[in-house]
Amino acid sequence: MTPSTQRRMPPLQHTRDVEAQKELKVYNSLTKRKELFKSLEPEKVRLYTCGLTVNYLMHIGHARTYIFWDVVERILRYLHYEVVHISNVTDISVDDNILKRVRASGEAFQQLVTRHTRDYYHDRRLLGIADPYTYTVATQYIQEMIELVQQLLEKGYAYEAEDGIYFRISAFPNYGRLAGINPKQLKVGAGGRIDQDEYDKESVGDFVLWKRAKPDEPFWHSPWGPGRPGWHIECSAMSKKYLGETIDISGGGEDNLFPHHENSIAQSEAASGKPYVRYWMHVRHLQFAGEKMSKSVGNILTVRDAVKQYGAATLRLFLLSTHYRKSLTFKEEDLQRTNSQLDSLRYVLTRLHTFKSEQKKSSTSDDELLAELEKARSTMETALLDDFNTGRAINQLFQFVKHVNQKLEASQLISNDTVDKLLIFFQEMGTILFGDQYTREVEPKTNSVIGQLVELLLQERDRLRQNQEYQQADAIRTALQRIGFEIADTKTSTQWWRKGAYAD
Ligand SMILES: [Zn+2]
């Protein structure tokens, strides 16, 4: 059964006429240039992304990559593509890093990976990332991996050694294209074999496909005796199962490029004789005090701690504020600035919702504002479709937020129709950038019980002010501010908005 017959994503509710598909430009790590994106099948994109090795909690360096892929998927859907997104979970015994951690923690292997797989799903959702079409958990596809290794053996691309099965890179002339390694300069065959999952470009050699089990290691039965797969074979086997031999887009963090993706290409293309991935994309690392954030360096901030401290919407905005191919440094003060920026959007949204609930009938000419809206949409689209330039799109968004705010300050007269168009625009763009956090954290909850309670308090404050009981009126304002609600009196009404996210 192919994924397209299993389950389809719910169609998007398009609020505009479906236009001809717009041009999307993608920087391809394989060809090292920006290319016009064209999917294999019109209106459908096969996307495979490399997920977490579940030996620990996800940190915000990972979050940069996974949030980026969430935005890519949402933009493709905005362009009316059906996206079949498969994302793997390396749960593996199969992974040397997990084995190291199992030994260090004393926890049973299965216990540790099950716990961290669950944590991984939870933390992605915490960040407003949509679940992929399917998560493929590596240990559930051992049979597919064995079959692929067998195929490589039969075709002469692999050979059996004492400690396992290896891929013979001298048999695959395209080896090194992605990572920019010239195979002619490698002493292939002579340099021997690499039995580790991770190594550097200098020490490249035949890489392991299947490792024979050592004492006390988890193992699976195979035609070559008990053992476990090498890390790279899982992605080749699982992407083929769900997406076929050639897929449109794949990628991960920049550390996945070599050796993982280079080896995935070799395995898949040697077996199928067809191109494996048409567009490769890689996200730069998040820097933390001048270093890559990683567990081995010991400078990690877990996603759940970061969300507790800054809120998921602020984190998303910060991580997307710089183009994915540029380096980004995590700085406390930048997070604070991002949070204030987000508050300006929340403020404008609350004001727009209040306008709506007041049912203003007056409809002046909103032409100028609507023209600005179309300009904002078009510049944001241009940025997002230019190799997913979220940084530029975010700048455009906040320029427009400022403009709308000035307009609202200057005149209270915007028709409900214009308010609707603005809210729809903010929702469309907000959902791309903030994902599921847009409705959870960014959109005001003016109609919620909390919103209604604030309104009641403000009515009481109005009554007190009319009776010139200013001290008591101010006490209400101070109390609301203390729990995070800002209040501003305009000529005709009182505006309120929430600083930061709602706790619920
Ligand atoms: Zn992978």
Coordinates of C-alpha atoms and ligand atoms in Angstrom, one line a residue:
M1 CA 0.0 0.0 0.0
T2 CA 1.5 3.4 -0.9
P3 CA 1.1 6.3 1.4
S4 CA -1.3 8.1 -0.9
T5 CA -3.8 5.3 -0.6
Q6 CA -3.4 5.1 3.2
R7 CA -4.4 8.4 4.4
R8 CA -4.4 11.9 2.9
M9 CA -3.8 15.1 4.7
P10 CA -7.0 17.1 5.2
P11 CA -7.3 19.7 2.4
L12 CA -6.4 23.2 3.4
Q13 CA -9.3 25.7 3.6
H14 CA -8.2 28.2 1.1
T15 CA -9.5 31.6 1.7
R16 CA -8.4 32.9 -1.7
D17 CA -8.9 31.7 -5.2
V18 CA -6.5 28.9 -6.0
E19 CA -3.9 30.5 -8.1
A20 CA -1.5 29.0 -10.5
Q21 CA 1.3 27.4 -8.6
K22 CA 3.9 30.0 -7.6
E23 CA 7.6 29.5 -8.2
L24 CA 9.6 28.2 -5.3
K25 CA 13.3 28.4 -5.3
V26 CA 15.3 25.9 -3.2
Y27 CA 19.0 25.9 -2.5
N28 CA 20.1 22.3 -3.3
S29 CA 23.1 21.1 -1.2
L30 CA 23.8 18.6 -3.9
T31 CA 24.3 21.0 -6.8
K32 CA 25.3 23.9 -4.4
R33 CA 23.0 26.3 -6.1
K34 CA 19.5 27.7 -5.9
E35 CA 17.1 25.9 -8.2
L36 CA 13.5 26.2 -9.3
F37 CA 11.6 23.5 -7.4
K38 CA 9.6 21.1 -9.5
S39 CA 8.1 18.0 -7.8
L40 CA 8.2 14.6 -9.4
E41 CA 4.4 14.5 -9.5
P42 CA 2.5 17.7 -9.9
E43 CA 0.8 18.8 -6.7
K44 CA 2.5 16.2 -4.6
V45 CA 5.8 16.4 -2.6
R46 CA 7.6 13.4 -1.2
L47 CA 9.5 14.7 1.8
Y48 CA 11.8 12.7 4.1
T49 CA 13.5 14.3 7.1
C50 CA 16.0 12.9 9.5
G51 CA 14.7 13.0 13.1
L52 CA 16.2 12.5 16.5
T53 CA 18.4 9.8 17.9
V54 CA 16.4 9.2 21.0
N55 CA 19.2 8.9 23.6
Y56 CA 18.3 12.1 25.4
L57 CA 15.8 15.0 25.4
M58 CA 15.6 17.2 22.4
H59 CA 17.5 20.5 22.7
I60 CA 16.9 23.8 21.0
G61 CA 19.7 23.2 18.5
H62 CA 17.5 20.3 17.2
A63 CA 14.5 22.6 17.4
R64 CA 15.9 24.9 14.9
T65 CA 16.0 22.1 12.3
Y66 CA 12.6 20.6 13.1
I67 CA 10.8 23.9 13.2
F68 CA 12.4 24.7 9.9
W69 CA 11.0 21.5 8.3
D70 CA 7.6 22.3 9.8
V71 CA 7.7 25.7 8.0
V72 CA 8.8 24.0 4.8
E73 CA 5.9 21.6 5.0
R74 CA 3.4 24.5 5.7
I75 CA 4.7 26.6 2.9
L76 CA 4.4 23.6 0.5
R77 CA 0.8 23.2 1.6
Y78 CA 0.2 26.9 1.3
L79 CA 1.3 26.4 -2.4
H80 CA -1.4 23.7 -2.6
Y81 CA 0.9 20.7 -2.7
E82 CA -0.1 17.5 -1.0
V83 CA 2.9 16.8 1.2
V84 CA 3.7 13.2 2.2
H85 CA 6.2 13.8 5.0
I86 CA 8.0 10.8 6.5
S87 CA 10.3 11.5 9.5
N88 CA 12.4 8.9 11.2
V89 CA 13.2 8.2 14.8
T90 CA 16.6 6.5 15.4
D91 CA 15.7 4.5 18.4
I92 CA 18.2 2.0 17.9
S93 CA 20.3 -0.2 19.6
V94 CA 21.5 0.2 16.3
D95 CA 23.1 3.5 17.2
D96 CA 26.4 3.6 19.0
N97 CA 25.4 6.7 21.0
I98 CA 22.4 5.0 22.5
L99 CA 24.5 2.1 23.5
K100 CA 26.9 4.4 25.2
R101 CA 24.1 6.0 27.1
V102 CA 22.5 2.7 28.1
R103 CA 25.8 1.6 29.6
A104 CA 26.3 4.9 31.4
S105 CA 22.7 5.1 32.8
G106 CA 22.2 1.4 33.8
E107 CA 18.7 1.7 32.4
A108 CA 17.4 -1.1 30.2
F109 CA 17.8 -0.3 26.5
Q110 CA 14.1 -0.7 25.6
Q111 CA 13.1 1.4 28.6
L112 CA 15.4 4.3 27.7
V113 CA 14.4 4.5 24.0
T114 CA 10.7 4.2 24.6
R115 CA 10.8 7.0 27.2
H116 CA 12.8 9.3 24.9
T117 CA 10.7 8.5 21.8
R118 CA 7.7 9.6 23.8
D119 CA 9.5 12.7 25.0
Y120 CA 10.5 13.5 21.4
Y121 CA 6.9 13.4 20.1
H122 CA 5.8 15.5 23.1
D123 CA 8.5 18.2 22.7
R124 CA 7.8 18.6 18.9
R125 CA 4.1 19.2 19.7
L126 CA 5.2 21.6 22.5
L127 CA 6.8 23.7 19.7
G128 CA 3.7 23.7 17.6
I129 CA 5.2 21.3 15.0
A130 CA 2.7 19.3 13.0
D131 CA 3.1 15.6 13.2
P132 CA 4.5 14.2 9.9
Y133 CA 2.4 11.9 7.8
T134 CA 4.3 9.0 9.5
Y135 CA 7.1 8.7 12.0
T136 CA 9.2 5.7 11.1
V137 CA 10.8 4.2 14.1
A138 CA 14.0 2.4 13.0
T139 CA 13.7 -0.8 14.9
Q140 CA 10.4 -1.5 13.3
Y141 CA 12.0 -1.7 9.9
I142 CA 14.8 -4.2 10.4
Q143 CA 13.5 -6.6 7.8
E144 CA 13.5 -3.8 5.1
M145 CA 17.1 -2.9 6.1
I146 CA 18.2 -6.6 5.8
E147 CA 16.6 -6.8 2.4
L148 CA 18.4 -3.7 1.2
V149 CA 21.8 -5.0 2.5
Q150 CA 21.1 -8.3 0.7
Q151 CA 20.4 -6.4 -2.6
L152 CA 23.7 -4.5 -2.2
L153 CA 25.6 -7.7 -1.6
E154 CA 24.0 -9.3 -4.7
K155 CA 24.9 -6.3 -6.9
G156 CA 28.5 -6.3 -5.7
Y157 CA 28.3 -3.0 -3.8
A158 CA 28.8 -4.6 -0.4
Y159 CA 31.0 -7.4 1.0
E160 CA 31.2 -9.4 4.2
A161 CA 34.0 -8.9 6.6
E162 CA 34.8 -10.4 10.0
D163 CA 32.8 -7.8 12.0
G164 CA 30.0 -7.1 9.6
I165 CA 28.8 -6.1 6.1
Y166 CA 30.4 -3.1 4.5
F167 CA 29.6 -0.8 1.6
R168 CA 32.4 -0.8 -1.0
I169 CA 32.7 2.9 -2.0
S170 CA 35.1 2.2 -4.9
A171 CA 32.1 0.5 -6.6
F172 CA 30.1 3.7 -6.5
P173 CA 31.9 6.4 -8.6
N174 CA 29.5 9.2 -7.5
Y175 CA 30.6 8.8 -3.8
G176 CA 31.5 12.2 -2.3
R177 CA 29.3 14.4 -4.5
L178 CA 27.2 15.8 -1.7
A179 CA 30.0 16.4 0.8
G180 CA 32.4 17.7 -1.8
I181 CA 34.9 14.8 -1.5
N182 CA 36.8 13.8 -4.5
P183 CA 36.8 10.0 -4.5
K184 CA 40.0 9.9 -6.7
Q185 CA 41.9 11.5 -3.8
L186 CA 40.7 8.8 -1.4
K187 CA 42.7 5.7 -0.9
V188 CA 39.6 3.6 -1.2
G189 CA 40.0 0.0 -0.4
A190 CA 43.5 0.7 1.0
G191 CA 42.2 2.9 3.7
G192 CA 40.2 0.1 5.1
R193 CA 36.8 0.2 6.8
I194 CA 34.9 2.4 9.2
D195 CA 32.8 0.5 11.6
Q196 CA 31.6 3.6 13.5
D197 CA 28.5 5.5 12.6
E198 CA 30.2 8.9 12.7
Y199 CA 33.6 9.9 11.4
D200 CA 35.1 12.8 9.5
K201 CA 35.8 13.4 5.9
E202 CA 39.5 12.9 6.3
S203 CA 39.0 9.3 7.4
V204 CA 36.5 8.2 4.9
G205 CA 36.4 4.6 3.8
D206 CA 34.1 1.7 3.3
F207 CA 31.2 2.1 5.8
V208 CA 29.3 -0.4 7.8
L209 CA 25.9 -1.6 6.8
W210 CA 25.4 -4.4 9.3
K211 CA 27.4 -4.9 12.5
R212 CA 27.8 -8.3 14.0
A213 CA 26.7 -8.3 17.7
K214 CA 29.2 -8.0 20.4
P215 CA 28.5 -9.5 23.8
D216 CA 25.8 -7.7 25.8
E217 CA 24.6 -5.7 22.8
P218 CA 21.0 -5.8 21.6
F219 CA 20.7 -7.8 18.3
W220 CA 18.4 -9.0 15.5
H221 CA 18.7 -12.2 13.6
S222 CA 19.9 -11.9 10.0
P223 CA 21.3 -14.1 7.2
W224 CA 24.7 -13.1 8.6
G225 CA 24.0 -14.1 12.2
P226 CA 22.9 -11.9 15.1
G227 CA 23.7 -8.2 14.7
R228 CA 22.3 -4.7 14.2
P229 CA 22.1 -2.3 11.3
G230 CA 24.6 0.6 10.8
W231 CA 22.9 4.0 11.3
H232 CA 22.8 5.0 7.6
I233 CA 20.9 2.1 6.2
E234 CA 17.7 2.9 8.1
C235 CA 16.9 6.1 6.1
S236 CA 17.5 4.4 2.8
A237 CA 15.2 1.5 3.7
M238 CA 12.4 3.5 5.3
S239 CA 12.2 6.3 2.7
K240 CA 12.0 3.6 0.0
K241 CA 9.2 1.8 1.8
Y242 CA 6.9 4.9 2.0
L243 CA 8.1 7.2 -0.7
G244 CA 9.6 5.0 -3.4
E245 CA 13.1 5.0 -4.9
T246 CA 13.2 8.7 -5.8
I247 CA 12.0 11.4 -3.4
D248 CA 11.6 15.1 -3.9
I249 CA 13.2 16.7 -0.8
S250 CA 15.3 15.4 2.1
G251 CA 17.7 16.7 4.6
G252 CA 18.4 17.5 8.2
G253 CA 20.9 19.4 10.3
E254 CA 24.2 20.3 8.6
D255 CA 25.9 17.5 10.7
N256 CA 23.7 15.0 8.8
L257 CA 25.3 15.9 5.5
F258 CA 28.4 13.8 6.1
P259 CA 28.7 10.9 6.5
H260 CA 24.9 10.1 7.0
H261 CA 23.4 11.6 3.8
E262 CA 26.4 10.9 1.6
N263 CA 26.2 7.2 2.6
S264 CA 22.4 7.2 2.2
I265 CA 22.8 8.3 -1.4
A266 CA 25.4 5.6 -2.0
Q267 CA 23.2 2.9 -0.6
S268 CA 19.9 3.9 -2.2
E269 CA 21.3 4.8 -5.7
A270 CA 23.5 1.7 -5.8
A271 CA 20.5 -0.5 -5.0
S272 CA 18.0 1.2 -7.3
G273 CA 20.1 2.6 -10.1
K274 CA 18.0 5.8 -9.8
P275 CA 18.5 9.2 -8.3
Y276 CA 17.7 9.1 -4.6
V277 CA 16.9 12.7 -3.5
R278 CA 16.2 15.5 -6.0
Y279 CA 16.7 18.4 -3.5
W280 CA 18.9 18.1 -0.5
M281 CA 18.6 20.8 2.2
H282 CA 20.6 21.3 5.4
V283 CA 20.1 23.6 8.3
R284 CA 23.0 25.3 10.0
H285 CA 23.8 24.7 13.7
L286 CA 22.6 26.9 16.4
Q287 CA 25.6 28.4 18.2
F288 CA 25.7 28.8 21.9
A289 CA 28.6 31.0 23.4
G290 CA 30.7 30.4 20.2
E291 CA 30.1 26.7 20.0
K292 CA 27.7 24.3 18.4
M293 CA 25.0 23.3 20.8
S294 CA 25.5 19.6 21.4
K295 CA 25.4 17.1 24.2
S296 CA 29.0 16.2 23.7
V297 CA 30.0 19.8 24.3
G298 CA 27.7 19.9 27.3
N299 CA 26.1 23.3 26.5
I300 CA 22.6 22.2 25.8
L301 CA 19.3 23.9 26.7
T302 CA 16.5 21.3 26.4
V303 CA 13.3 22.3 24.5
R304 CA 11.1 21.8 27.5
D305 CA 13.3 24.1 29.7
A306 CA 13.5 26.7 26.9
V307 CA 9.7 26.6 26.4
K308 CA 9.1 27.1 30.1
Q309 CA 11.4 30.1 30.1
Y310 CA 10.5 31.8 26.9
G311 CA 7.3 30.3 25.5
A312 CA 7.2 28.2 22.3
A313 CA 6.0 31.0 20.0
T314 CA 8.9 33.3 21.0
L315 CA 11.3 30.4 20.5
R316 CA 9.9 29.7 17.0
L317 CA 10.1 33.4 16.1
F318 CA 13.7 33.6 17.3
L319 CA 14.9 30.5 15.6
L320 CA 13.2 31.5 12.3
S321 CA 14.5 35.1 12.5
T322 CA 17.7 34.1 10.6
H323 CA 17.8 32.3 7.3
Y324 CA 18.3 28.5 7.8
R325 CA 21.6 28.4 5.9
K326 CA 23.1 31.2 8.1
S327 CA 24.6 30.6 11.5
L328 CA 22.5 31.8 14.5
T329 CA 23.7 32.4 18.0
F330 CA 21.4 31.9 21.0
K331 CA 21.5 35.0 23.1
E332 CA 19.3 35.8 26.1
E333 CA 18.8 39.5 25.1
D334 CA 17.7 38.5 21.6
L335 CA 15.0 36.2 23.1
Q336 CA 13.8 39.2 25.2
R337 CA 13.6 41.4 22.1
T338 CA 11.8 38.7 20.2
N339 CA 9.2 38.5 23.0
S340 CA 8.5 42.2 22.8
Q341 CA 8.1 41.9 19.1
L342 CA 5.6 39.1 19.5
D343 CA 3.7 41.3 22.0
S344 CA 3.3 43.9 19.4
L345 CA 1.6 41.4 17.1
R346 CA -0.6 40.1 20.0
Y347 CA -1.6 43.7 20.7
V348 CA -2.7 44.4 17.1
L349 CA -4.6 41.2 17.0
T350 CA -6.4 41.9 20.2
R351 CA -7.4 45.4 18.9
L352 CA -8.7 43.9 15.7
H353 CA -10.7 41.4 17.5
T354 CA -12.1 44.1 19.8
F355 CA -13.1 46.1 16.7
K356 CA -15.0 43.1 15.4
S357 CA -16.8 42.4 18.6
E358 CA -17.9 46.0 18.8
Q359 CA -19.6 45.5 15.4
K360 CA -18.5 48.9 13.9
K361 CA -20.8 49.7 11.0
S362 CA -18.8 52.7 9.8
S363 CA -17.0 51.9 6.6
T364 CA -14.6 54.5 5.4
S365 CA -12.4 53.9 2.5
D366 CA -10.0 51.2 3.7
D367 CA -8.3 51.2 0.3
E368 CA -4.9 52.3 1.4
L369 CA -4.8 49.7 4.2
L370 CA -5.9 47.0 1.8
A371 CA -3.3 48.0 -0.6
E372 CA -0.7 47.7 2.1
L373 CA -2.1 44.3 3.0
E374 CA -1.6 43.0 -0.5
K375 CA 1.9 44.5 -0.5
A376 CA 2.7 42.7 2.8
R377 CA 1.4 39.4 1.5
S378 CA 3.3 39.7 -1.7
T379 CA 6.6 40.6 -0.1
M380 CA 6.2 37.9 2.5
E381 CA 5.5 35.3 -0.1
T382 CA 8.4 36.4 -2.2
A383 CA 10.7 36.0 0.8
L384 CA 9.3 32.6 1.8
L385 CA 9.4 31.3 -1.7
D386 CA 13.0 32.4 -2.1
D387 CA 14.7 29.5 -0.4
F388 CA 12.4 29.8 2.6
N389 CA 13.8 33.1 3.8
T390 CA 11.9 33.3 7.0
G391 CA 14.1 36.1 8.4
R392 CA 13.1 38.5 5.6
A393 CA 9.4 37.4 5.9
I394 CA 9.4 38.1 9.6
N395 CA 10.8 41.6 9.0
Q396 CA 8.0 42.3 6.5
L397 CA 5.4 41.0 8.9
F398 CA 6.4 43.3 11.7
Q399 CA 6.7 46.3 9.4
F400 CA 3.1 45.6 8.5
V401 CA 2.1 45.1 12.1
K402 CA 3.5 48.5 12.9
H403 CA 1.6 50.0 10.0
V404 CA -1.7 48.5 11.1
N405 CA -1.1 49.7 14.6
Q406 CA -0.5 53.3 13.4
K407 CA -3.6 53.1 11.3
L408 CA -5.6 51.9 14.3
E409 CA -4.2 54.7 16.5
A410 CA -5.0 57.3 13.9
S411 CA -8.6 56.3 13.2
Q412 CA -11.1 53.9 14.7
L413 CA -12.8 53.5 11.4
I414 CA -12.1 50.3 9.7
S415 CA -14.9 48.2 8.3
N416 CA -15.5 44.8 9.6
D417 CA -14.8 43.4 6.2
T418 CA -11.3 44.9 6.3
V419 CA -10.8 43.6 9.8
D420 CA -11.7 40.2 8.5
K421 CA -9.2 40.4 5.7
L422 CA -6.4 41.5 8.1
L423 CA -7.2 38.7 10.6
I424 CA -7.2 36.1 7.8
F425 CA -3.8 37.3 6.5
F426 CA -2.3 37.2 10.0
Q427 CA -3.7 33.8 10.5
E428 CA -2.3 32.4 7.2
M429 CA 1.2 33.9 7.7
G430 CA 1.1 33.3 11.5
T431 CA 0.3 29.6 11.0
I432 CA 3.2 29.2 8.7
L433 CA 5.7 30.8 11.1
F434 CA 4.2 29.8 14.5
G435 CA 2.7 26.5 13.5
D436 CA 0.1 25.2 15.9
Q437 CA 1.3 27.8 18.4
Y438 CA -0.5 30.6 16.5
T439 CA -3.9 29.7 17.8
R440 CA -2.5 28.5 21.1
E441 CA -0.3 31.4 21.9
V442 CA -0.5 34.3 19.5
E443 CA -4.2 34.8 18.7
P444 CA -5.9 36.6 21.5
K445 CA -8.6 34.7 23.4
T446 CA -11.0 37.6 23.6
N447 CA -14.0 35.2 23.5
S448 CA -12.5 32.8 26.1
V449 CA -13.6 32.8 29.7
I450 CA -10.5 34.7 30.5
G451 CA -11.3 37.4 27.9
Q452 CA -14.8 37.7 29.2
L453 CA -13.5 38.1 32.8
V454 CA -11.1 40.9 31.7
E455 CA -14.0 42.6 29.9
L456 CA -16.1 42.4 33.1
L457 CA -13.3 44.0 35.2
L458 CA -12.9 46.7 32.6
Q459 CA -16.6 47.5 32.7
E460 CA -16.3 47.8 36.5
R461 CA -13.3 50.1 36.1
D462 CA -15.3 52.3 33.7
R463 CA -18.1 52.5 36.2
L464 CA -15.7 53.5 39.0
R465 CA -14.1 56.2 36.7
Q466 CA -17.4 57.6 35.8
N467 CA -18.1 57.9 39.6
Q468 CA -14.7 59.6 39.9
E469 CA -13.5 56.8 42.2
Y470 CA -10.1 56.8 40.5
Q471 CA -8.1 55.1 43.2
Q472 CA -10.2 52.0 43.0
A473 CA -10.2 52.1 39.2
D474 CA -6.4 52.2 39.2
A475 CA -6.3 49.3 41.6
I476 CA -8.1 47.1 38.9
R477 CA -5.6 48.3 36.3
T478 CA -2.6 47.5 38.5
A479 CA -4.0 44.1 39.4
L480 CA -4.6 43.2 35.8
Q481 CA -1.1 44.4 34.9
R482 CA 0.4 42.2 37.6
I483 CA -1.0 39.1 36.0
G484 CA 0.1 40.1 32.5
F485 CA -2.7 42.2 31.0
E486 CA -1.8 45.6 29.5
I487 CA -4.5 48.3 29.3
A488 CA -4.6 51.4 27.1
D489 CA -7.3 54.0 27.1
T490 CA -8.0 55.5 23.7
K491 CA -10.4 58.4 22.9
T492 CA -13.4 56.1 22.5
S493 CA -12.6 52.9 24.3
T494 CA -10.3 50.9 26.4
Q495 CA -8.0 48.4 24.7
W496 CA -6.4 45.4 26.5
W497 CA -4.0 42.7 25.5
R498 CA -2.1 40.0 27.0
K499 CA 1.7 40.2 27.3
G500 CA 3.1 36.8 26.7
A501 CA 1.1 33.7 26.1
Y502 CA -2.0 32.5 27.8
A503 CA -1.1 29.9 30.4
D504 CA -3.9 27.5 29.3
Ligands
ZN1 ZN 18.6 9.9 8.2

